[in-house]
């Protein structure tokens, strides 16, 4: 659910990986849902990184570290690249992130933000210089 805000006070969650594409954000096998159930998508955010093959949490992944429980995701350069997939924005919002901060190469910045359209889908995304 979209909620307007002016100020967010939160711990930031670092994801210092570059070129994280939408299939890493929400794997394609979870795109069969026919309704926008944010909890379903949020539970599967970064699924292949958050969980081991046997379904147990990967303790080395940042979202499984209770130190980082904020609602601001600080991502590496070119976050959300690849196909334009609204399910990725739903997963980010469904997990509880309110804002994504990331960096795009100058020539891609405007194009990526327009393609992401995630502000329209519930999570504002801001490019950093």
CSV table of C-alpha atoms in Angstrom, one decimal:
chain,number,residue,atom,x,y,z
A,1,UNK,CA,0.0,0.0,0.0
A,2,UNK,CA,1.4,3.4,-1.0
A,3,UNK,CA,1.8,5.8,1.9
A,4,UNK,CA,3.1,9.4,1.4
A,5,UNK,CA,5.9,10.6,3.6
A,6,UNK,CA,8.2,13.6,4.0
A,7,UNK,CA,10.8,12.1,6.4
A,8,UNK,CA,11.8,8.6,7.2
A,9,UNK,CA,13.9,7.8,10.2
A,10,UNK,CA,15.3,4.3,9.8
A,11,UNK,CA,18.3,2.1,9.8
A,12,UNK,CA,19.6,1.5,6.2
A,13,UNK,CA,20.0,-1.9,4.8
A,14,UNK,CA,23.1,-2.2,2.7
A,15,UNK,CA,23.2,-4.3,-0.4
A,16,UNK,CA,26.6,-3.4,-1.9
A,17,UNK,CA,26.2,-5.5,-5.0
A,18,UNK,CA,26.3,-4.1,-8.6
A,19,UNK,CA,24.0,-5.0,-11.5
A,20,UNK,CA,21.3,-6.7,-9.4
A,21,UNK,CA,18.6,-7.5,-12.0
A,22,UNK,CA,14.9,-8.1,-11.5
A,23,UNK,CA,15.3,-11.9,-11.6
A,24,UNK,CA,17.5,-11.7,-8.6
A,25,UNK,CA,15.1,-9.4,-6.8
A,26,UNK,CA,12.2,-11.7,-7.4
A,27,UNK,CA,12.9,-15.0,-9.3
A,28,UNK,CA,10.8,-15.7,-12.3
A,29,UNK,CA,9.3,-18.8,-10.7
A,30,UNK,CA,7.3,-16.5,-8.4
A,31,UNK,CA,5.7,-14.5,-11.1
A,32,UNK,CA,2.7,-16.9,-11.6
A,33,UNK,CA,0.7,-15.1,-8.9
A,34,UNK,CA,-2.3,-13.4,-10.5
A,35,UNK,CA,-2.9,-10.8,-7.8
A,36,UNK,CA,-0.7,-8.3,-6.2
A,37,UNK,CA,-0.2,-9.9,-2.8
A,38,UNK,CA,2.7,-7.9,-1.4
A,39,UNK,CA,3.3,-10.3,1.5
A,40,UNK,CA,3.8,-13.2,-1.0
A,41,UNK,CA,6.2,-11.2,-3.1
A,42,UNK,CA,8.0,-9.7,0.0
A,43,UNK,CA,8.5,-13.2,1.4
A,44,UNK,CA,10.3,-14.1,-1.8
A,45,UNK,CA,12.4,-11.0,-2.2
A,46,UNK,CA,16.0,-12.0,-3.0
A,47,UNK,CA,14.8,-15.6,-2.5
A,48,UNK,CA,17.8,-17.4,-3.9
A,49,UNK,CA,20.2,-15.3,-1.8
A,50,UNK,CA,18.1,-15.3,1.4
A,51,UNK,CA,17.6,-19.0,1.6
A,52,UNK,CA,19.8,-22.1,1.1
A,53,UNK,CA,18.7,-24.9,-1.2
A,54,UNK,CA,17.1,-26.7,1.7
A,55,UNK,CA,14.9,-23.7,2.6
A,56,UNK,CA,16.9,-22.6,5.7
A,57,UNK,CA,17.9,-18.9,5.9
A,58,UNK,CA,21.3,-18.0,4.6
A,59,UNK,CA,22.8,-16.5,7.7
A,60,UNK,CA,25.4,-14.6,5.7
A,61,UNK,CA,22.8,-12.6,3.7
A,62,UNK,CA,22.1,-9.1,5.0
A,63,UNK,CA,18.3,-9.4,5.2
A,64,UNK,CA,18.7,-12.3,7.6
A,65,UNK,CA,20.9,-10.2,9.9
A,66,UNK,CA,18.7,-8.6,12.6
A,67,UNK,CA,21.1,-5.6,12.8
A,68,UNK,CA,19.7,-4.4,9.5
A,69,UNK,CA,15.9,-4.1,9.9
A,70,UNK,CA,15.3,-0.8,8.3
A,71,UNK,CA,13.0,0.4,5.6
A,72,UNK,CA,15.6,2.0,3.4
A,73,UNK,CA,17.5,-0.2,1.0
A,74,UNK,CA,20.9,1.1,-0.1
A,75,UNK,CA,21.8,-0.8,-3.3
A,76,UNK,CA,24.8,-0.9,-5.5
A,77,UNK,CA,25.2,0.6,-9.0
A,78,UNK,CA,22.6,-0.4,-11.6
A,79,UNK,CA,20.1,-1.9,-9.2
A,80,UNK,CA,17.0,-3.3,-10.8
A,81,UNK,CA,18.5,-3.7,-14.3
A,82,UNK,CA,17.1,-6.1,-16.8
A,83,UNK,CA,13.5,-6.6,-17.8
A,84,UNK,CA,11.0,-4.1,-16.5
A,85,UNK,CA,9.2,-6.3,-14.0
A,86,UNK,CA,6.6,-4.7,-11.7
A,87,UNK,CA,6.8,-7.7,-9.5
A,88,UNK,CA,10.2,-6.6,-8.3
A,89,UNK,CA,8.8,-3.3,-7.0
A,90,UNK,CA,6.0,-5.3,-5.3
A,91,UNK,CA,8.5,-7.6,-3.6
A,92,UNK,CA,10.5,-4.7,-2.4
A,93,UNK,CA,7.4,-2.9,-1.0
A,94,UNK,CA,6.0,-6.2,0.3
A,95,UNK,CA,9.2,-6.8,2.3
A,96,UNK,CA,8.7,-3.4,4.0
A,97,UNK,CA,11.2,-1.2,2.2
A,98,UNK,CA,9.9,2.4,1.7
A,99,UNK,CA,12.8,3.8,-0.3
A,100,UNK,CA,15.6,2.4,-2.5
A,101,UNK,CA,18.7,4.4,-2.9
A,102,UNK,CA,21.0,3.3,-5.8
A,103,UNK,CA,23.5,4.5,-8.3
A,104,UNK,CA,23.2,4.3,-12.1
A,105,UNK,CA,25.8,5.2,-14.7
A,106,UNK,CA,25.0,8.8,-15.9
A,107,UNK,CA,23.9,7.7,-19.3
A,108,UNK,CA,21.4,5.2,-17.9
A,109,UNK,CA,20.1,7.2,-15.0
A,110,UNK,CA,17.0,8.8,-16.5
A,111,UNK,CA,16.2,5.7,-18.6
A,112,UNK,CA,16.5,3.3,-15.7
A,113,UNK,CA,14.4,5.4,-13.3
A,114,UNK,CA,11.7,5.8,-16.0
A,115,UNK,CA,11.7,2.0,-16.8
A,116,UNK,CA,11.7,1.1,-13.1
A,117,UNK,CA,8.6,3.2,-12.4
A,118,UNK,CA,8.7,1.8,-8.9
A,119,UNK,CA,7.5,5.1,-7.4
A,120,UNK,CA,4.2,4.4,-9.1
A,121,UNK,CA,4.3,0.9,-7.7
A,122,UNK,CA,4.8,1.8,-4.1
A,123,UNK,CA,8.6,2.3,-3.5
A,124,UNK,CA,10.3,5.5,-4.6
A,125,UNK,CA,13.7,4.8,-6.2
A,126,UNK,CA,16.3,7.6,-6.2
A,127,UNK,CA,19.6,7.6,-8.1
A,128,UNK,CA,22.7,8.9,-6.4
A,129,UNK,CA,25.6,10.7,-8.1
